[in-house]
Each structure stands twice: as C-alpha cells, then as structure tokens.
Short mmCIF file of C-alpha atoms in Angstrom, two decimals:
data_model
loop_
_atom_site.label_atom_id
_atom_site.label_comp_id
_atom_site.label_asym_id
_atom_site.label_seq_id
_atom_site.Cartn_x
_atom_site.Cartn_y
_atom_site.Cartn_z
CA UNK A 1 19.48 176.88 130.86
CA UNK A 2 18.98 173.11 128.58
CA UNK A 3 15.74 172.10 130.52
CA UNK A 4 14.01 175.72 130.36
CA UNK A 5 14.77 175.91 126.53
CA UNK A 6 13.16 172.38 125.97
CA UNK A 7 9.88 173.28 127.81
CA UNK A 8 9.14 176.34 125.50
CA UNK A 9 10.58 174.82 122.39
CA UNK A 10 7.77 171.71 123.16
CA UNK A 11 5.24 173.81 124.43
CA UNK A 12 2.85 173.46 121.20
CA UNK A 13 2.09 176.78 119.42
CA UNK A 14 -1.03 178.31 120.31
CA UNK A 15 -2.53 178.89 116.30
CA UNK A 16 -0.86 177.73 113.75
CA UNK A 17 -2.90 179.30 110.21
CA UNK A 18 -2.24 177.02 106.76
CA UNK A 19 -2.60 179.10 103.62
CA UNK A 20 -2.62 177.50 99.98
CA UNK A 21 -3.28 179.66 97.42
CA UNK A 22 -5.29 178.60 94.51
CA UNK A 23 -3.67 179.80 91.59
CA UNK A 24 -0.19 179.37 92.24
CA UNK A 25 1.83 176.51 94.18
CA UNK A 26 2.43 179.01 97.00
CA UNK A 27 1.67 178.00 100.90
CA UNK A 28 1.72 179.85 103.84
CA UNK A 29 1.45 179.57 107.83
CA UNK A 30 0.99 182.04 110.20
CA UNK A 31 2.06 180.72 113.25
CA UNK A 32 0.99 182.60 116.74
CA UNK A 33 3.06 181.07 119.61
CA UNK A 34 1.16 182.77 122.36
CA UNK A 35 -1.24 185.54 122.96
CA UNK A 36 1.14 186.45 125.91
CA UNK A 37 -0.58 190.11 126.62
CA UNK A 38 -3.49 189.92 124.18
CA UNK A 39 -1.10 189.62 121.06
CA UNK A 40 1.39 188.95 119.08
CA UNK A 41 4.01 189.81 116.58
CA UNK A 42 6.34 188.43 113.92
CA UNK A 43 7.21 189.68 109.80
CA UNK A 44 6.34 188.07 106.97
CA UNK A 45 9.03 186.19 104.67
CA UNK A 46 8.72 184.48 101.36
CA UNK A 47 11.58 181.70 100.09
CA UNK A 48 11.17 178.52 97.89
CA UNK A 49 11.41 175.00 100.61
CA UNK A 50 10.06 177.26 102.88
CA UNK A 51 8.16 174.51 105.97
CA UNK A 52 5.99 175.25 109.07
CA UNK A 53 8.56 173.90 111.26
CA UNK A 54 10.76 176.64 110.33
CA UNK A 55 7.44 179.50 111.29
CA UNK A 56 7.25 177.82 114.17
CA UNK A 57 11.29 178.47 115.69
CA UNK A 58 11.03 181.67 114.30
CA UNK A 59 7.52 182.12 115.93
CA UNK A 60 9.39 181.09 119.20
CA UNK A 61 12.12 183.30 118.55
CA UNK A 62 10.00 186.54 118.50
CA UNK A 63 8.91 185.71 121.83
CA UNK A 64 11.83 185.76 123.50
CA UNK A 65 13.37 188.68 120.95
CA UNK A 66 10.09 190.41 122.87
CA UNK A 67 11.40 189.93 126.23
CA UNK A 68 14.34 192.04 125.06
CA UNK A 69 12.51 194.64 122.49
CA UNK A 70 9.21 195.06 124.35
CA UNK A 71 6.03 194.86 124.72
CA UNK A 72 5.49 191.96 126.71
CA UNK A 73 3.21 190.37 123.81
CA UNK A 74 3.75 186.21 121.83
CA UNK A 75 5.52 185.72 119.04
CA UNK A 76 4.19 185.14 116.15
CA UNK A 77 5.62 184.57 113.00
CA UNK A 78 4.45 184.43 108.72
CA UNK A 79 6.14 182.35 106.32
CA UNK A 80 5.32 181.47 102.47
CA UNK A 81 6.64 178.91 100.23
CA UNK A 82 7.36 180.69 97.50
CA UNK A 83 10.01 182.39 94.56
CA UNK A 84 10.98 185.87 95.71
CA UNK A 85 12.48 186.39 92.37
CA UNK A 86 8.97 185.13 90.24
CA UNK A 87 7.04 187.89 88.65
CA UNK A 88 3.27 186.38 90.54
CA UNK A 89 5.06 187.36 93.78
CA UNK A 90 2.62 190.50 94.26
CA UNK A 91 -0.46 188.45 94.11
CA UNK A 92 0.36 185.80 96.25
CA UNK A 93 1.57 188.58 98.97
CA UNK A 94 -2.35 190.30 98.04
CA UNK A 95 -4.08 187.10 98.13
CA UNK A 96 -2.14 185.76 101.19
CA UNK A 97 -2.80 189.20 103.08
CA UNK A 98 -6.52 189.17 102.32
CA UNK A 99 -6.11 185.82 103.85
CA UNK A 100 -4.47 186.79 107.31
CA UNK A 101 -6.77 190.47 107.27
CA UNK A 102 -8.84 189.33 110.20
CA UNK A 103 -5.35 188.11 112.51
CA UNK A 104 -4.04 191.41 111.69
CA UNK A 105 -7.10 193.58 112.65
CA UNK A 106 -7.41 192.11 116.09
CA UNK A 107 -4.57 190.84 117.46
CA UNK A 108 -1.53 190.29 115.45
CA UNK A 109 0.59 192.14 114.05
CA UNK A 110 3.36 191.75 111.04
CA UNK A 111 6.38 193.70 109.14
CA UNK A 112 8.91 193.23 106.88
CA UNK A 113 11.02 190.11 106.97
CA UNK A 114 14.01 187.27 104.60
CA UNK A 115 12.93 188.91 100.53
CA UNK A 116 9.95 191.05 101.68
CA UNK A 117 9.69 194.48 102.04
CA UNK A 118 8.01 196.43 104.96
CA UNK A 119 7.82 199.89 102.78
CA UNK A 120 7.30 198.17 99.38
CA UNK A 121 5.16 195.79 99.71
CA UNK A 122 3.72 195.01 104.00
CA UNK A 123 2.46 198.61 104.36
CA UNK A 124 0.86 198.92 100.90
CA UNK A 125 -0.75 195.84 100.42
CA UNK A 126 -2.03 196.00 104.16
CA UNK A 127 -3.14 199.41 103.87
CA UNK A 128 -5.15 198.77 100.36
CA UNK A 129 -7.09 195.89 101.84
CA UNK A 130 -8.42 198.17 104.73
CA UNK A 131 -5.31 198.16 107.86
CA UNK A 132 -4.48 201.34 109.05
CA UNK A 133 -1.48 199.58 109.97
CA UNK A 134 0.55 195.90 110.01
CA UNK A 135 1.15 196.07 113.51
CA UNK A 136 -2.65 197.22 114.42
CA UNK A 137 -3.83 194.38 116.04
CA UNK A 138 -1.20 194.16 118.21
CA UNK A 139 -2.44 198.55 119.31
CA UNK A 140 -5.85 196.39 119.19
CA UNK A 141 -4.65 193.41 121.24
CA UNK A 142 -2.25 194.60 123.77
CA UNK A 143 -3.18 197.92 124.50
CA UNK A 144 -6.65 197.00 123.87
CA UNK A 145 -6.71 200.84 121.98
CA UNK A 146 -9.61 202.45 120.60
CA UNK A 147 -11.06 205.31 118.78
CA UNK A 148 -8.76 208.11 119.51
CA UNK A 149 -6.14 206.35 121.24
CA UNK A 150 -6.06 203.81 118.43
CA UNK A 151 -5.05 206.79 115.76
CA UNK A 152 -3.07 208.31 117.78
CA UNK A 153 -0.85 204.84 118.42
CA UNK A 154 -1.39 203.64 114.96
CA UNK A 155 -0.63 207.51 113.40
CA UNK A 156 3.17 206.87 115.30
CA UNK A 157 3.92 203.79 113.51
CA UNK A 158 2.95 205.02 109.94
CA UNK A 159 4.84 208.43 110.60
CA UNK A 160 7.62 206.70 112.23
CA UNK A 161 8.39 203.07 110.06
CA UNK A 162 7.91 205.37 106.87
CA UNK A 163 10.12 207.97 108.23
CA UNK A 164 13.25 209.04 105.98
CA UNK A 165 16.23 208.67 107.43
CA UNK A 166 17.50 212.25 107.25
CA UNK A 167 20.27 212.69 109.83
CA UNK A 168 24.08 212.63 107.82
CA UNK A 169 25.08 210.55 110.94
CA UNK A 170 22.72 208.53 110.53
CA UNK A 171 22.19 207.65 106.68
CA UNK A 172 24.49 206.49 104.21
CA UNK A 173 22.33 207.73 101.38
CA UNK A 174 22.55 211.59 101.49
CA UNK A 175 19.69 212.02 98.88
CA UNK A 176 16.56 210.60 101.38
CA UNK A 177 16.18 206.98 99.70
CA UNK A 178 16.00 205.19 102.93
CA UNK A 179 13.81 204.82 105.72
CA UNK A 180 13.83 203.77 109.65
CA UNK A 181 12.54 200.28 108.18
CA UNK A 182 15.09 200.13 105.61
CA UNK A 183 18.37 200.54 108.31
CA UNK A 184 16.85 199.89 112.09
CA UNK A 185 17.85 196.22 111.42
CA UNK A 186 21.15 196.33 110.81
CA UNK A 187 22.15 199.45 113.06
CA UNK A 188 20.94 197.35 115.84
CA UNK A 189 23.44 194.55 114.46
CA UNK A 190 26.27 196.83 114.52
CA UNK A 191 25.42 198.21 117.76
CA UNK A 192 25.12 195.02 119.21
CA UNK A 193 29.26 194.64 118.71
CA UNK A 194 30.44 197.75 119.46
CA UNK A 195 28.02 197.49 122.94
CA UNK A 196 29.70 194.05 123.52
CA UNK A 197 33.49 195.42 123.15
CA UNK A 198 32.42 198.58 125.53
CA UNK A 199 30.76 195.76 127.85
CA UNK A 200 32.78 193.39 128.08
CA UNK A 201 36.18 194.81 127.23
CA UNK A 202 37.95 196.27 123.75
CA UNK A 203 37.00 198.33 120.98
CA UNK A 204 35.04 197.67 117.43
CA UNK A 205 37.33 200.44 115.92
CA UNK A 206 40.16 198.26 114.06
CA UNK A 207 38.40 194.83 113.74
CA UNK A 208 37.96 192.81 111.02
CA UNK A 209 34.45 192.11 109.79
CA UNK A 210 33.33 189.32 107.76
CA UNK A 211 29.42 189.71 106.54
CA UNK A 212 27.15 187.00 105.23
CA UNK A 213 24.04 188.47 102.83
CA UNK A 214 24.11 192.39 101.53
CA UNK A 215 20.38 192.64 101.75
CA UNK A 216 18.66 195.67 104.33
CA UNK A 217 20.58 193.86 107.58
CA UNK A 218 23.92 192.97 106.42
CA UNK A 219 24.27 196.12 104.31
CA UNK A 220 23.45 198.58 106.73
CA UNK A 221 25.32 196.07 109.43
CA UNK A 222 28.39 196.80 107.14
CA UNK A 223 27.92 200.49 107.03
CA UNK A 224 27.52 201.13 110.50
CA UNK A 225 30.29 198.99 112.03
CA UNK A 226 32.70 200.62 109.26
CA UNK A 227 31.11 204.19 110.02
CA UNK A 228 32.63 203.06 113.55
CA UNK A 229 35.90 202.07 112.56
CA UNK A 230 35.64 198.34 111.70
CA UNK A 231 37.32 197.20 108.06
CA UNK A 232 34.73 194.54 106.27
CA UNK A 233 37.24 191.79 104.65
CA UNK A 234 34.93 190.28 103.31
CA UNK A 235 31.35 189.98 101.92
CA UNK A 236 29.44 186.49 100.86
CA UNK A 237 26.31 186.93 98.89
CA UNK A 238 23.27 184.81 97.44
CA UNK A 239 25.10 185.15 93.65
CA UNK A 240 29.04 185.56 95.01
CA UNK A 241 30.84 187.88 97.08
CA UNK A 242 34.64 189.81 97.56
CA UNK A 243 37.07 188.96 99.82
CA UNK A 244 40.21 192.11 101.03
CA UNK A 245 42.30 191.14 103.59
CA UNK A 246 43.26 194.46 103.94
CA UNK A 247 39.40 195.55 104.84
CA UNK A 248 37.03 197.40 103.08
CA UNK A 249 36.98 201.26 104.96
CA UNK A 250 33.94 203.88 105.35
CA UNK A 251 34.12 205.21 102.20
CA UNK A 252 34.09 202.13 100.12
CA UNK A 253 31.84 200.53 102.51
CA UNK A 254 29.41 203.20 101.65
CA UNK A 255 29.92 202.99 97.91
CA UNK A 256 29.52 199.28 98.07
CA UNK A 257 25.99 200.40 99.99
CA UNK A 258 24.59 202.33 97.77
CA UNK A 259 25.79 200.36 94.43
CA UNK A 260 23.55 197.15 95.74
CA UNK A 261 20.93 195.85 93.46
CA UNK A 262 17.86 195.85 95.61
CA UNK A 263 19.19 192.91 98.36
CA UNK A 264 22.20 191.71 96.18
CA UNK A 265 25.62 192.65 96.29
CA UNK A 266 26.99 194.75 93.36
CA UNK A 267 30.56 195.10 92.69
CA UNK A 268 33.63 194.94 90.85
CA UNK A 269 35.54 191.86 90.23
CA UNK A 270 32.78 189.79 92.26
CA UNK A 271 33.81 186.26 92.67
CA UNK A 272 31.29 183.67 91.92
CA UNK A 273 29.35 182.15 94.92
CA UNK A 274 31.94 178.50 95.31
CA UNK A 275 34.66 180.20 95.06
CA UNK A 276 33.87 183.23 97.81
CA UNK A 277 32.54 180.46 100.03
CA UNK A 278 36.04 178.16 99.45
CA UNK A 279 38.41 181.73 100.64
CA UNK A 280 35.96 183.91 102.80
CA UNK A 281 35.90 181.70 106.27
CA UNK A 282 40.12 181.95 105.93
CA UNK A 283 40.26 185.34 105.69
CA UNK A 284 40.49 185.93 109.30
CA UNK A 285 38.86 187.86 110.94
CA UNK A 286 37.23 189.45 114.76
CA UNK A 287 33.89 189.90 113.94
CA UNK A 288 30.96 188.22 112.06
CA UNK A 289 27.82 188.64 110.89
CA UNK A 290 25.35 186.30 109.24
CA UNK A 291 23.07 188.71 108.14
CA UNK A 292 21.30 185.92 105.61
CA UNK A 293 18.40 183.32 105.36
CA UNK A 294 18.68 180.90 108.15
CA UNK A 295 19.95 177.72 109.39
CA UNK A 296 23.29 178.92 106.70
CA UNK A 297 26.49 178.83 109.42
CA UNK A 298 28.27 175.43 109.76
CA UNK A 299 30.22 174.22 112.18
CA UNK A 300 33.46 174.02 109.87
CA UNK A 301 32.89 177.81 108.79
CA UNK A 302 32.46 178.37 113.03
CA UNK A 303 35.78 176.30 113.09
CA UNK A 304 37.90 178.02 110.40
CA UNK A 305 36.85 181.80 111.85
CA UNK A 306 37.71 180.92 114.90
CA UNK A 307 41.29 179.36 114.22
CA UNK A 308 41.91 183.14 112.72
CA UNK A 309 41.25 185.21 114.96
CA UNK A 310 36.98 185.06 116.06
CA UNK A 311 35.83 186.87 118.75
CA UNK A 312 32.13 187.65 118.29
CA UNK A 313 29.46 186.94 116.07
CA UNK A 314 26.23 188.99 116.09
CA UNK A 315 23.33 187.06 114.53
CA UNK A 316 21.74 189.72 112.34
CA UNK A 317 19.95 186.45 110.64
CA UNK A 318 17.11 184.65 112.67
CA UNK A 319 18.34 181.13 113.72
CA UNK A 320 22.08 181.46 111.68
CA UNK A 321 23.15 178.10 112.27
CA UNK A 322 22.71 174.93 110.85
CA UNK A 323 21.09 172.79 113.19
CA UNK A 324 17.56 170.74 113.41
CA UNK A 325 16.85 172.16 116.81
CA UNK A 326 14.52 174.91 117.07
CA UNK A 327 16.92 177.28 118.92
CA UNK A 328 20.71 175.93 121.11
CA UNK A 329 21.42 172.66 118.93
CA UNK A 330 24.93 171.68 118.41
CA UNK A 331 26.52 173.96 116.48
CA UNK A 332 24.92 176.77 118.29
CA UNK A 333 26.33 175.37 121.16
CA UNK A 334 30.08 175.27 119.79
CA UNK A 335 29.66 178.14 118.47
CA UNK A 336 28.36 179.65 122.05
CA UNK A 337 31.87 177.99 123.86
CA UNK A 338 34.39 178.90 121.24
CA UNK A 339 33.39 182.82 120.96
CA UNK A 340 31.08 185.37 121.81
CA UNK A 341 27.22 184.89 120.30
CA UNK A 342 25.27 187.38 120.64
CA UNK A 343 21.99 186.23 119.99
CA UNK A 344 19.42 187.06 117.01
CA UNK A 345 16.86 188.17 120.29
CA UNK A 346 19.29 190.87 120.87
CA UNK A 347 21.20 191.96 117.78
CA UNK A 348 18.49 192.22 115.08
CA UNK A 349 16.06 193.63 117.56
CA UNK A 350 16.14 196.75 116.32
CA UNK A 351 12.70 196.61 114.13
CA UNK A 352 10.63 194.73 117.35
CA UNK A 353 11.83 197.86 119.29
CA UNK A 354 11.10 200.48 116.76
CA UNK A 355 7.34 198.93 116.57
CA UNK A 356 7.59 198.64 120.39
CA UNK A 357 8.77 202.19 121.26
CA UNK A 358 6.32 204.21 118.41
CA UNK A 359 3.07 202.33 120.34
CA UNK A 360 3.94 204.65 123.19
CA UNK A 361 2.26 207.44 124.43
CA UNK A 362 3.81 211.07 123.38
CA UNK A 363 7.17 209.37 121.56
CA UNK A 364 9.31 211.56 120.12
CA UNK A 365 9.77 211.05 116.58
CA UNK A 366 13.22 211.66 115.26
CA UNK A 367 16.06 210.43 113.65
CA UNK A 368 18.00 210.32 116.51
CA UNK A 369 15.35 209.42 119.18
CA UNK A 370 14.28 206.52 117.62
CA UNK A 371 18.14 205.05 116.76
CA UNK A 372 19.24 206.12 120.40
CA UNK A 373 16.78 204.05 121.39
CA UNK A 374 17.55 200.64 119.87
CA UNK A 375 20.92 201.14 121.13
CA UNK A 376 20.46 201.82 124.62
CA UNK A 377 17.87 198.64 124.39
CA UNK A 378 20.44 196.70 122.98
CA UNK A 379 23.08 197.97 125.46
CA UNK A 380 21.23 197.21 128.56
CA UNK A 381 19.85 193.16 127.32
CA UNK A 382 24.19 192.77 127.28
CA UNK A 383 24.89 194.57 130.50
CA UNK A 384 22.29 192.06 132.37
CA UNK A 385 24.23 189.50 130.19
CA UNK A 386 27.21 190.36 131.99
CA UNK A 387 26.15 190.93 135.46
CA UNK A 388 24.86 187.46 134.82
CA UNK A 389 27.94 186.30 133.74
CA UNK A 390 31.26 188.12 132.77
CA UNK A 391 32.86 185.29 130.82
CA UNK A 392 33.32 186.43 127.25
CA UNK A 393 31.94 183.23 125.45
CA UNK A 394 28.37 181.60 126.56
CA UNK A 395 26.93 184.87 126.00
CA UNK A 396 24.24 183.16 124.31
CA UNK A 397 23.34 180.94 126.93
CA UNK A 398 23.53 183.28 129.40
CA UNK A 399 20.95 185.91 127.18
CA UNK A 400 18.33 182.53 126.65
CA UNK A 401 18.09 181.92 130.47
CA UNK A 402 17.20 185.69 131.43
CA UNK A 403 14.51 185.99 128.81
CA UNK A 404 12.90 182.05 129.31
CA UNK A 405 13.05 183.15 132.97
CA UNK A 406 10.68 185.35 131.94
CA UNK A 407 8.26 182.82 129.46
CA UNK A 408 8.79 179.29 131.12
#
C-alpha cells in the first residue's frame, strides 16, 4: 500500500491554476490532479493560512474518493487563503468564481467545502456568472453531454442538491430549513460508523461519541449518530465546547443542532476552547468524529482517547491527522494500527456520491432515494474492506490499497 501511495503522491498534478485577488490579499488555487474520465471534481474551501500544498493533498484525496462514490473522474480542489469572517468574503468569492468560470464550464465541477456554503454561496454566485450548476463542467467533460441531455442532467443536479429534506426520519428540522447539501455529508459520516459496527461486529447504539467541529458535517453527524442510539459525550468547536460524561441523548443533540449559529456551537455552559481541549480527550468514548478543518488531530489526542476505550474514528474532515504527508503519515498510521479508522474518502463521500447519483439518467429525486443510496455506497465500501481483511484495525490502509489499485 505504501509503495502505491508514494507513487500516487509523487505524481505532479495535471493542472494548477493560481489566482491573486486584485483588491484584497486573498490568494487561491485550483488543483486538478488529473482529467481522468475527461473531468475532475472537488469543492471550494476558504481559510486563513491555506496554501498550495493543502489544495494538492485535497485534490488527490478527491481522486481516491471518486473510486468509492463515482463517477470515474479525476480529483480536484479549490482553496482560497482568506479569512471567511472578513466582510469582503462574498466579493472575494465572486471574483474567484469569475476567474475560474472557464474551467467550470468545460471540465471542472465544484461545490461547498470548509467555510464556503454550497447553497448560500457557491450556487448563487456561479449561476449569476452564467453557469447552470457548479457541476456543469463534470457533466460536459465526463458525460460529453450536449443540449437536451445537458439540460436534463443539470436539472437533476439543481433539483436534488437544493432539495429541502422533508422526510421526518431524515431531518432534524420539521420547519424545512435544511437541504440535501446541508445534511448529506454528516449523514454519511454517521452511516459509516453504523455500517462499520454492522460489518465488523457490534452496534452503534449505546456507543459514546466525541465530535470535533459543529458545522454542517459535525452537527449532522452527531444528530444521525444520536438518532441511531449513540450518546454524544463531548463536542469541541473553534471557540469552545461541552462535555457530558453521561452523554447527550437524541432530543438534546437535536436542540443543539437547531441552536447553532451558522457553523458555530451555541450551548449553555459552553467551556472556553483551552479548557475543553484539555478535558475532552479524556472523557471516554468509543467513537470519534473529526469533522473540523484538516490536520488537527494529534497523536497525543489519539492515544488519550484510545486509553479510554476508543474503537472507531470516522473521518468527517478531509485529511484530519496532523501529519506533513499528503495522506498517510505517522499519526494516521499510528491511529490506523490502534483503532478502526474509516478514511475520509469513505466516511465523508456523501456529497460526492450525491453529485454522481444525480448525474445519472432517470434518477428518483426523493429524500429516501438519495439518503439510502449514500448509505448503501458506504456500506459496500466497508464490506469490500472487510472481505480483503476482517481485522478491526488497519481499515484505512486496506481501503487505500483497494482504491489505489484502480488509480496507479
């Protein structure tokens, strides 16, 4: 696996597009690892301090992810080095998408990612610039769609991604304020834990869960895990967190989900970040869901959780471990040998799979059809891992080998 991974990591990306904003210090990159299948896909993220290397690593992660989610295309990513809390954010995004529109019209498809919202920012801005959908480039480049076929596939994308989730079994909000795009990645992360236990032995019900990050992914993953009977014992967010060794139940997690302020945790008794960062790793949990920014999870945190009963890490964040390597560094390998690590390209494949599903002909666009398809895709990937190796550790290395055999 490591030999294949080294080959894949060391191969230069096919296209790197670099942008410098004329009106702010913002810089941005589109990295297209390859145009496998005639197109490439990957979301747009924004954070201060982001650099080209981070975007390269994420583009390569997307290429691996597409071996699980489909379609069979290359991996890509957009990254902007800028503070998303800056009031000029929307103008920066507009100038960014203006610059990359030619790529988005021909062979590159994008979406939301860290600090960039799919429905509130990506879709409205790209539509105002003449794109039918931010995945239009994949429809054109991969499917070679023209005229009526293009209209049909893009129409399914527009309808399905923006669809308000109304099925009461699948949404925490009966008022209908959350779309498929808001919920589907977190759903996939929670489903990856449920399927891990179903395939390798055990049950998510009754498991204690620690969540890192309370944005769309972390909050939705916590909600669906609690819905399956897990108890959330701690949440650590950018500005603070909460700990409850007895665990928050389903109704309490639903209230926390509905109370969040954008992507920020709001709760009574919120503990400052420095204090929660000291306490949460020792509270004791079987499941850890890293759903914040990349490269935050340290070896010390893994060891402290493992000592107190950790069994599964389901990676809601892309490249969550604090390693300099693109994929599988020392911290990642240590975690993979200590517990079951469901890698990001399986656990957080929900949005990529949704795009792939909605690009097919004649898709049933219902809550149940979309959510069930993501669940089945993740289950299938974990079953392939189990068939290759039934060991409860080394899941990530097995998954990497299965994916890289298709790419290298």
